[in-house]
Coordinates of C-alpha atoms in Angstrom, one line a residue:
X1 CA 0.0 0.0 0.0
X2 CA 2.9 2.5 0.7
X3 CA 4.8 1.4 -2.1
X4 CA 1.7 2.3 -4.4
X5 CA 1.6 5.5 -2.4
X6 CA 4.7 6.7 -3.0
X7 CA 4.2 5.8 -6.9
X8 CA 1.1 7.8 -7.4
X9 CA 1.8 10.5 -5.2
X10 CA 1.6 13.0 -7.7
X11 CA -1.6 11.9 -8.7
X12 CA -4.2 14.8 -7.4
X13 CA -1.2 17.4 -6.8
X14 CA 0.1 17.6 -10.8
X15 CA -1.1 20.9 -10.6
X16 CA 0.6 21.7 -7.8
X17 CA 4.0 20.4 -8.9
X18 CA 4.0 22.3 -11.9
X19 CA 3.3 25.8 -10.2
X20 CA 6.1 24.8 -7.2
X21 CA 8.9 23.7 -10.5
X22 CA 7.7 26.3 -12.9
X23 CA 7.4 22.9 -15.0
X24 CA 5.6 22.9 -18.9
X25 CA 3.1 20.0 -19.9
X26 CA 6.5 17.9 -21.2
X27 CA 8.9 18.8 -18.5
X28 CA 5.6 17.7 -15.7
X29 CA 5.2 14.6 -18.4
X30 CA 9.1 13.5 -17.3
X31 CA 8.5 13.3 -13.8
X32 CA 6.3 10.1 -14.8
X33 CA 7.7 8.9 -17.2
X34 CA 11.7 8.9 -15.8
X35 CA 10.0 7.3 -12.6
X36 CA 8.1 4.6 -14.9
X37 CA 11.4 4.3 -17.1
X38 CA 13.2 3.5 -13.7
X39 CA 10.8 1.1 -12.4
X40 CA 10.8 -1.2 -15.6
X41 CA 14.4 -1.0 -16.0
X42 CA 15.3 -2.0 -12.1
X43 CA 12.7 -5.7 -12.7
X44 CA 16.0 -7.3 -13.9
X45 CA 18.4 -6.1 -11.6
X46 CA 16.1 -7.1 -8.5
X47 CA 15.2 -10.0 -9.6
X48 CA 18.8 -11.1 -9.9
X49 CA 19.4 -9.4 -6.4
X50 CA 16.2 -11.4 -5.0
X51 CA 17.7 -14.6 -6.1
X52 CA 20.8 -14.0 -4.3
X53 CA 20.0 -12.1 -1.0
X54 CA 16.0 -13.0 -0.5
X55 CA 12.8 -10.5 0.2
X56 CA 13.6 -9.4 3.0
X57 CA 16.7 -7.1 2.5
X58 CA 15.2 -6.1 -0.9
X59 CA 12.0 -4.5 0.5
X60 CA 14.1 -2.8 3.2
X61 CA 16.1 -1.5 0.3
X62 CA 12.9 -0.7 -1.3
X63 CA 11.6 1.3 1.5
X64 CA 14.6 3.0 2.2
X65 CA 15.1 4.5 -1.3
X66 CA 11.3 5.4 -1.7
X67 CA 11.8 7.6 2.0
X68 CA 15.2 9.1 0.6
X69 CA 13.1 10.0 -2.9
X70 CA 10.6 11.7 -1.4
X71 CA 12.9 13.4 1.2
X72 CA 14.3 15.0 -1.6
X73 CA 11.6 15.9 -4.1
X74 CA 10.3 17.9 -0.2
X75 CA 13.4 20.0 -0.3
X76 CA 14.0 20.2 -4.4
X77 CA 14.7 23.6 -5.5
X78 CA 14.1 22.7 -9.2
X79 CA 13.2 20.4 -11.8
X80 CA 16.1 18.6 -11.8
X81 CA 16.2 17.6 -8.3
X82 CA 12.5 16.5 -8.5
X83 CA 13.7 14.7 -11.2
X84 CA 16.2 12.7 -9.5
X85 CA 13.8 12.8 -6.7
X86 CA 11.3 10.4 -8.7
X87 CA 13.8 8.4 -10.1
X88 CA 14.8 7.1 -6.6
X89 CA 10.7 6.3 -5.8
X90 CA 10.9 4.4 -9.6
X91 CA 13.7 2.6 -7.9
X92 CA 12.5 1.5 -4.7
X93 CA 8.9 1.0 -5.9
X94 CA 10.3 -1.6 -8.5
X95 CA 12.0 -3.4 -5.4
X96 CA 8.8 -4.0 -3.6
X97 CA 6.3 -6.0 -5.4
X98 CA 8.5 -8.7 -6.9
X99 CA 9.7 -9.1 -3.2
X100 CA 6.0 -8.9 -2.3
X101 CA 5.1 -12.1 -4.6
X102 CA 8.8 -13.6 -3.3
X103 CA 7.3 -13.6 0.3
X104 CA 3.8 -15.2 -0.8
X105 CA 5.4 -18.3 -2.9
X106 CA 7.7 -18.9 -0.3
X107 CA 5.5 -18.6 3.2
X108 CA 2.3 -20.2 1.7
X109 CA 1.3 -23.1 0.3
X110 CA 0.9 -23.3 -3.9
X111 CA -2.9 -23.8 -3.5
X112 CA -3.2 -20.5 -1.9
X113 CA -0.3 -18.5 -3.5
X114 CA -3.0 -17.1 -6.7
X115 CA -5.4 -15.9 -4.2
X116 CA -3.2 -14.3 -1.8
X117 CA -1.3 -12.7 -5.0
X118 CA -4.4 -11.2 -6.3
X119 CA -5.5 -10.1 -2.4
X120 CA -1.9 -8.1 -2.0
X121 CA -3.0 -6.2 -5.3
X122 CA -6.6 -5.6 -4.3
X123 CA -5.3 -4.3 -1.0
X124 CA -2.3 -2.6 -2.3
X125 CA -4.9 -0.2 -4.0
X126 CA -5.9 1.4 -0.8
X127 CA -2.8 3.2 -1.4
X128 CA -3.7 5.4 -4.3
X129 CA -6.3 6.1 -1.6
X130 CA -4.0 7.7 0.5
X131 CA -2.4 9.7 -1.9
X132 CA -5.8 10.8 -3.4
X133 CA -7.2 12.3 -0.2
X134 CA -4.8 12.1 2.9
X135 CA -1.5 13.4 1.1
X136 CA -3.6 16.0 -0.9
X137 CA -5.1 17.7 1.8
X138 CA -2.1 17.9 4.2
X139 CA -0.3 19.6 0.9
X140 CA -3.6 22.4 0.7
X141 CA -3.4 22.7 4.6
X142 CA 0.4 23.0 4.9
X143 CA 3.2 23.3 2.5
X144 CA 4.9 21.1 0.0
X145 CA 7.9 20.3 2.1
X146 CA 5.7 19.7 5.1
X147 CA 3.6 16.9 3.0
X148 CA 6.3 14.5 1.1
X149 CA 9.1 15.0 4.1
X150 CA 5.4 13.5 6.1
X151 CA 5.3 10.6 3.4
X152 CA 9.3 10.5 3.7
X153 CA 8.9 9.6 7.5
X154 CA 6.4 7.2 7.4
X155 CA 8.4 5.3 4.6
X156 CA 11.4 5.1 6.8
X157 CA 9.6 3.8 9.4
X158 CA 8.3 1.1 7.1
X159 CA 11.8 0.4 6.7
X160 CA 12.4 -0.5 10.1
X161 CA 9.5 -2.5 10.3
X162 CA 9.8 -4.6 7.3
X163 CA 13.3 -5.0 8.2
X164 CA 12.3 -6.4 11.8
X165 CA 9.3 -8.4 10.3
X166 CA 10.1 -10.1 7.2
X167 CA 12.1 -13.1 6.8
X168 CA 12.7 -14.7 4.2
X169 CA 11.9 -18.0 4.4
X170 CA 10.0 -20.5 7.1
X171 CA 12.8 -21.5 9.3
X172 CA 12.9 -24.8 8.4
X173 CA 14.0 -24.4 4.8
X174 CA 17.5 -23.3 3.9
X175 CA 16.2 -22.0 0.2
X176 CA 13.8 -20.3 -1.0
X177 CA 11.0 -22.7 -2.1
X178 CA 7.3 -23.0 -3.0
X179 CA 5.7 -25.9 -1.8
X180 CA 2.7 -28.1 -2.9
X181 CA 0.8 -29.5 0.6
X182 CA -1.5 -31.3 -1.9
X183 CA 1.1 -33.1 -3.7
X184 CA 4.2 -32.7 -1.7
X185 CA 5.9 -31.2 -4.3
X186 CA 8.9 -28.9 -3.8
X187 CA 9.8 -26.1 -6.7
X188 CA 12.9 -23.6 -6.1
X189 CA 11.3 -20.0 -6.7
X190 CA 13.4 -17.9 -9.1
X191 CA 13.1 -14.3 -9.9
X192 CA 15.9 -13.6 -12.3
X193 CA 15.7 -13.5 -16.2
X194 CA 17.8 -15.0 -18.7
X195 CA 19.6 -13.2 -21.0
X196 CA 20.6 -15.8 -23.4
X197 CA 18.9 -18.8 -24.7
X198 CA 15.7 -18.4 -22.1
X199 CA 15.2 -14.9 -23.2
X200 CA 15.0 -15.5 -27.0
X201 CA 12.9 -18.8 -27.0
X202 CA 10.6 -16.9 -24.8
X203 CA 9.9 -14.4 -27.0
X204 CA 9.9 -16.5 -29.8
X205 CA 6.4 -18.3 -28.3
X206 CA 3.2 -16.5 -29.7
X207 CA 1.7 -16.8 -26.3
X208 CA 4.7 -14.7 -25.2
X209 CA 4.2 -11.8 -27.5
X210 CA 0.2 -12.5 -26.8
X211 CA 1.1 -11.7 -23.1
X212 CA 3.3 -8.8 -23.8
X213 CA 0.8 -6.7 -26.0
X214 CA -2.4 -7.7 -23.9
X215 CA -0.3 -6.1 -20.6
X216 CA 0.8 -3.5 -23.0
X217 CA -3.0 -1.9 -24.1
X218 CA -4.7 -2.6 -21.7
X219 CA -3.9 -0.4 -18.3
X220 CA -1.7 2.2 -19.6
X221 CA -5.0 4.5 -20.3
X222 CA -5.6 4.4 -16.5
X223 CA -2.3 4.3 -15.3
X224 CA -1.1 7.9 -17.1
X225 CA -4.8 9.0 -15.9
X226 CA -3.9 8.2 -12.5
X227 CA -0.5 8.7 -12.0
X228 CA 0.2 12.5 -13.8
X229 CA -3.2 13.9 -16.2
X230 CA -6.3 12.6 -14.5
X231 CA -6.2 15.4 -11.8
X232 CA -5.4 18.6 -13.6
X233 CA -8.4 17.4 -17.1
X234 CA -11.1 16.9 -14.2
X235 CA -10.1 20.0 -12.1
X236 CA -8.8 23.0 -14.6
X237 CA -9.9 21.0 -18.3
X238 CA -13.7 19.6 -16.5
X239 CA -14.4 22.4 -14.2
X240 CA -14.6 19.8 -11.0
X241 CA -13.2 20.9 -7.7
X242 CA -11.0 19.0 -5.8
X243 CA -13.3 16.8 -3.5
X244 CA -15.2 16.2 -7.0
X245 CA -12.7 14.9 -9.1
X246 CA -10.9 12.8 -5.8
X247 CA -14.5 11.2 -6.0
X248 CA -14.0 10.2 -9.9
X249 CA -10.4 9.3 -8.6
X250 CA -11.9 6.9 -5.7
X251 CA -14.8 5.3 -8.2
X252 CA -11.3 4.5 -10.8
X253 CA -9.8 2.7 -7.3
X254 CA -13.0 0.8 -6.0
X255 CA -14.0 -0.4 -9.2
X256 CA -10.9 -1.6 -10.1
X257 CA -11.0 -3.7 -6.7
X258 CA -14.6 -4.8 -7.5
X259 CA -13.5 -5.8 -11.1
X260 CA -10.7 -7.7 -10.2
X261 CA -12.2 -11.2 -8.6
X262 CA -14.7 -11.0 -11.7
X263 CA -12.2 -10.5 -14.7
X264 CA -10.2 -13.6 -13.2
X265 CA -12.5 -15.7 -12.9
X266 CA -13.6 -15.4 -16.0
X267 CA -10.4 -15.6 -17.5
X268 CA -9.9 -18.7 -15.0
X269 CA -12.9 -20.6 -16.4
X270 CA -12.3 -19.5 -20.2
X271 CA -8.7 -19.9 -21.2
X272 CA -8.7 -20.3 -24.5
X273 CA -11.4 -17.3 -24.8
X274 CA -9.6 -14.7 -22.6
X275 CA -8.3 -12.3 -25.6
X276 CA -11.9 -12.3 -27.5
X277 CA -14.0 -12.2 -24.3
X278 CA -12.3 -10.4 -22.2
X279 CA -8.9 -8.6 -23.4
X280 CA -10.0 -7.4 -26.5
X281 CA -13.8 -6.2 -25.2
X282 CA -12.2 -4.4 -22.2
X283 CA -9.7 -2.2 -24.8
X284 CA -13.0 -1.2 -26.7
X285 CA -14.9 -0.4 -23.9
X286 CA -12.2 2.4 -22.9
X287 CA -11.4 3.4 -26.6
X288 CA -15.3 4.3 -26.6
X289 CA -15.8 5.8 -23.7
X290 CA -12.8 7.8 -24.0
X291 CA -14.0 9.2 -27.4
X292 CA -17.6 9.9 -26.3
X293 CA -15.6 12.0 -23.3
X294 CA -13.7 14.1 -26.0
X295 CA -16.7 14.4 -28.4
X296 CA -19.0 15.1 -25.5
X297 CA -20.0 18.9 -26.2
X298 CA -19.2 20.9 -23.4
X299 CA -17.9 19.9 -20.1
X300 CA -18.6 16.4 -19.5
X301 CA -22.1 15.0 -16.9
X302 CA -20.8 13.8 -13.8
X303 CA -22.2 10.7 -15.0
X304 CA -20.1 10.3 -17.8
X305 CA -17.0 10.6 -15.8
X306 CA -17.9 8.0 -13.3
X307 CA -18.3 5.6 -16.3
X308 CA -15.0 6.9 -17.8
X309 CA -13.7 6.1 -14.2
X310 CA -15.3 2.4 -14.6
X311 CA -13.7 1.6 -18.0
X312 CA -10.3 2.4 -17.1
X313 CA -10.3 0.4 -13.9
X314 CA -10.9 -2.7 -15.7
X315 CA -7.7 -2.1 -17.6
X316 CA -5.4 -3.3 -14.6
X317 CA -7.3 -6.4 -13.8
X318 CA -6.9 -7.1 -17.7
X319 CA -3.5 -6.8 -17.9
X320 CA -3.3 -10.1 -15.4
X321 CA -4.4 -11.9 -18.2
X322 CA -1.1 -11.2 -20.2
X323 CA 0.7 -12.5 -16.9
X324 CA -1.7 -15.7 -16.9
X325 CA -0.2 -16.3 -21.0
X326 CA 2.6 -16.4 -19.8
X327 CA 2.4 -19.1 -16.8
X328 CA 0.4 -21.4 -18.8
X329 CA 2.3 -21.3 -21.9
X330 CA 6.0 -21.5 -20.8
X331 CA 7.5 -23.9 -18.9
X332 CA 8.5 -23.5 -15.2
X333 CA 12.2 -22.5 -16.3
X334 CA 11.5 -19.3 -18.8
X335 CA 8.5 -18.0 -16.2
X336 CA 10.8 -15.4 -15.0
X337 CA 11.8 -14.7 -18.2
X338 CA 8.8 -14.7 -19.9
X339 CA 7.1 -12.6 -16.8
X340 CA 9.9 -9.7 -17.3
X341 CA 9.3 -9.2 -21.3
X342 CA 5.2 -9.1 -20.1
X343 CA 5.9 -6.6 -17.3
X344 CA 8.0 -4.0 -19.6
X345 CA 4.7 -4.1 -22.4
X346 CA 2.6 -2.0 -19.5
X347 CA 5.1 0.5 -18.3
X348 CA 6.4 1.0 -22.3
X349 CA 3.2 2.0 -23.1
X350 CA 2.4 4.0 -20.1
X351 CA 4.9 5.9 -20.3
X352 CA 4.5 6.5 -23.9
X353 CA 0.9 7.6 -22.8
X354 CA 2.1 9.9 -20.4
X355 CA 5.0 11.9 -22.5
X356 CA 2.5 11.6 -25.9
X357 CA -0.2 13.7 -23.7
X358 CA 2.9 16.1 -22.2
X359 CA 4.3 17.0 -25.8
X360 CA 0.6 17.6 -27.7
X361 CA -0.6 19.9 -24.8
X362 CA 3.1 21.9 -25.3
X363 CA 2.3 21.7 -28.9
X364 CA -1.3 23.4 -28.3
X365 CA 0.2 26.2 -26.3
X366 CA -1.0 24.9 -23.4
X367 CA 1.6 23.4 -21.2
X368 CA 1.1 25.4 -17.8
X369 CA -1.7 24.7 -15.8
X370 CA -2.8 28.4 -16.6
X371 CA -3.0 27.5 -20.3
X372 CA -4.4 24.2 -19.7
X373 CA -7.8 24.1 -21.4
X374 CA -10.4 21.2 -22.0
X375 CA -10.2 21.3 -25.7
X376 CA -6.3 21.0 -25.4
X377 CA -7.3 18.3 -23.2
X378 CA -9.3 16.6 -25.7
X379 CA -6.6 17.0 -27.9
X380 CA -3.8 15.6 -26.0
X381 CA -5.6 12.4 -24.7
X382 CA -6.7 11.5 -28.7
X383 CA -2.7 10.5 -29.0
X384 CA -3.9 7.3 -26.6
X385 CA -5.6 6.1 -29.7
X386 CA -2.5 4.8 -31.4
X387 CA -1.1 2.6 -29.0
X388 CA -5.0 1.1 -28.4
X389 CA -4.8 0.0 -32.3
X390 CA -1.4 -0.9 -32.6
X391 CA -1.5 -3.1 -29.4
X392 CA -5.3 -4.6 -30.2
X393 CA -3.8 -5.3 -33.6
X394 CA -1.2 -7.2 -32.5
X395 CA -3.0 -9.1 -29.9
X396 CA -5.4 -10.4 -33.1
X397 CA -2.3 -11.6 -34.9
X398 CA -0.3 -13.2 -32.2
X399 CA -3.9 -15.1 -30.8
X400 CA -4.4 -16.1 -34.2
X401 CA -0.5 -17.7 -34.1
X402 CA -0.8 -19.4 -30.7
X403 CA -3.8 -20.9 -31.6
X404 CA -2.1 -22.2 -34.7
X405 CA 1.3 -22.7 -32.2
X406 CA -0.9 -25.0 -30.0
X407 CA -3.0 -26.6 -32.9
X408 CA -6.2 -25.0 -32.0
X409 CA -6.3 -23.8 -35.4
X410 CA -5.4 -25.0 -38.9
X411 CA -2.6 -22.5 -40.5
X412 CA -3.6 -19.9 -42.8
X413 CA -3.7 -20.6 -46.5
X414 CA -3.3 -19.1 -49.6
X415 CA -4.1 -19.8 -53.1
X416 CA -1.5 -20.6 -55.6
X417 CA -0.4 -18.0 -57.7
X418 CA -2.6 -17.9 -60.7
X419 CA -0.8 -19.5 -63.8
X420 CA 1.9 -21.6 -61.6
X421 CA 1.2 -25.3 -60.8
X422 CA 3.4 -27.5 -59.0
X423 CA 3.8 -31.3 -60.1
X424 CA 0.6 -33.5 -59.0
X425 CA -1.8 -30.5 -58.4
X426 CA -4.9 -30.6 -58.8
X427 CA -7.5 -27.1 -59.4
X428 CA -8.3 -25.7 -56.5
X429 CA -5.1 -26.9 -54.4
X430 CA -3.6 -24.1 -51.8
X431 CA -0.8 -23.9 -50.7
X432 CA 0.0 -23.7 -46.9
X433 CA 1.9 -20.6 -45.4
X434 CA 4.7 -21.2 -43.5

């Protein structure tokens, strides 16, 4: 929860940040984005440092460096500093829930590992709670270095108490290892990728690449809402005020808890059906209520919003669905591996997202939040169109190949060239694609 804190702490105080740094649309865009950039580039690294050294010291690490982050972006004089500020919260925040999922496979039995996973990210929510309303209003009844050196306490106190808490393994095991009580099996848990060999067969599965661009469409609409532009369209671009628009904020959060249990079991009962009935379905829904918000004339109903609020939140529950590809279609060896290429798809295209929407608001003229306007608003968030088709597109193809991978489906034919006729055909032959 304080990890996801810390992560979207600038969520309903964008505005804020870019009157305290003097910061344009682009230069506000980069605070995100070199945090996301930071998080998805650290997944190796910790993984290779959780093999080694365990959960334990790498959520103290990850506490530590989120506390020291936010220290600094309390005292930052400029951009710069903020800058590096965020880059330390990318850092510890990408330390945290791999070490998270380390603790569950290791201290629980298999049987209950899926449910307790998806209960630590239900839970974790609660924390864009807290930076929604708590953190928000101790900024507008105090200062800015009064607020995140608050949040920089509390995470070092969280540093000494996961450091005192956490261990990481059940005494009785000298490794780290996930046991089955139902069959008595014994599985070493690994959390490192493999460069070589591991790396390029895992990408060279369809249900791979079916992963990776089903995690990369899907949240990244919600996540640049919710981390950076959310606050400042529903506030300045909107005409909400600031209990208002935390309200559309809370609906995103709840929903997105509610949705959860429901979008996996469904994709648990339908596997071979998750991209058409689910995946694919859920991308639509926020491509057309996204458009019917920009078309909308005038300010957008209440209503509307709330609805807006509802589509996006199924976008994170979705993006499990890429990581469920990816368990069921590698084998226990190239998980890790295959896991990592399915994690980078949602932060590339968040932070995409996020810059995209920074550079076409500097391109209107509009890039401080005195220039911000809802029809530069509109504008900006029409660039997440793009990345919907190109990553919808792809999921098409690549279902289409794992099917044919698994033997679901015939391969594609085509007909013989006209006029060219191989020995022993007959009329109407085709001839198989490769």
């Amino acid at each position: 929860m304080l990890s996801i804190t810390n992560r979207t702490s600038l969520s309903a105080v964008g505005v804020d940040a870019a009157v305290r740094f003097d910061a344009d649309a682009s230069t506000l865009s980069m605070f995100a984005v070199i945090q996301l950039a930071v998080y998805g580039g650290m997944q190796i690294p910790v993984g290779v440092l959780l093999d080694r050294i365990g959960a334990r010291p790498m959520i103290t690490i990850g506490m530590a460096l989120m506390a020291i982050g936010q220290a600094v972006l309390a005292f930052a004089p400029d951009v710069g500093w903020a800058i590096v500020a965020r880059m330390l919260v990318g850092a510890g925040d990408a330390a945290v829930f791999p070490s998270v999922l380390r603790v569950v496979a290791v201290w629980f039995p298999a049987r209950q590992a899926p449910f307790l996973v998806q209960m630590t990210g239900i839970l974790g929510q609660f924390g864009q709670l807290a930076a929604i309303f708590p953190l928000a209003a101790l900024l507008h009844a105090t200062t800015w270095t009064i607020a995140f050196g608050s949040l920089a306490g509390l995470g070092l106190l969280f540093t000494v108490l996961t450091f005192a808490v956490i261990r990481n393994r059940p005494p009785d095991r000298a490794e780290d290892v996930s046991v089955d009580t139902q069959t008595g099996a014994i599985q070493i848990v690994r959390s490192s990728v493999d460069f070589r060999e591991g790396f390029r067969q895992s990408w060279a599965h369809p249900a791979t690449r079916l992963a990776f661009w089903s995690h990369f469409t899907t949240p990244f609409s919600g996540t640049a809402f919710m981390l950076l532009w959310g606050f400042p369209f529903l506030t300045v671009g909107e005409g909400l005020s600031a209990p208002v628009a935390s309200l559309v904020f809370s609906v995103y959060v709840v929903c997105g808890m509610l949705s959860g249990p429901v979008i996996g079991a469904l994709s648990s009962r339908h596997p071979m059906r998750r991209s058409r009935m689910l995946v694919l379905p859920i991308i639509g829904l926020q491509a057309v209520v996204w458009l019917v918000v920009i078309a909308w004339p005038g300010q957008s109903p209440l209503w509307l919003l709330f609805v807006l609020a509802f589509a996006m939140s199924t976008g994170g529950p979705a993006s499990m669905i890429g990581f469920d590809h990816a368990r069921t279609f590698n084998p226990a060896h190239r998980l890790s591996t295959a896991t990592g290429i399915v994690n980078v798809g949602g932060f590339l295209a968040a932070l995409l997202a996020i810059l995209f929407i920074g550079l076409a608001m500097d391109a209107q003229g509009a890039g401080t939040p005195d220039a911000y306007t809802l029809e530069a608003f509109r504008i900006a968030f029409l660039t997440q169109v793009p990345l919907w088709v190109l990553g919808a597109t792809f999921i098409v193809i690549e279902r289409r190949r794992t099917r044919v991978h698994l033997g679901l489906d015939a391969p594609r034919v085509r007909r013989r060239r006209r006029g060219v006729a191989a020995a022993g055909d007959t009329p109407g032959d085709e001839l198989p694609l490769d």
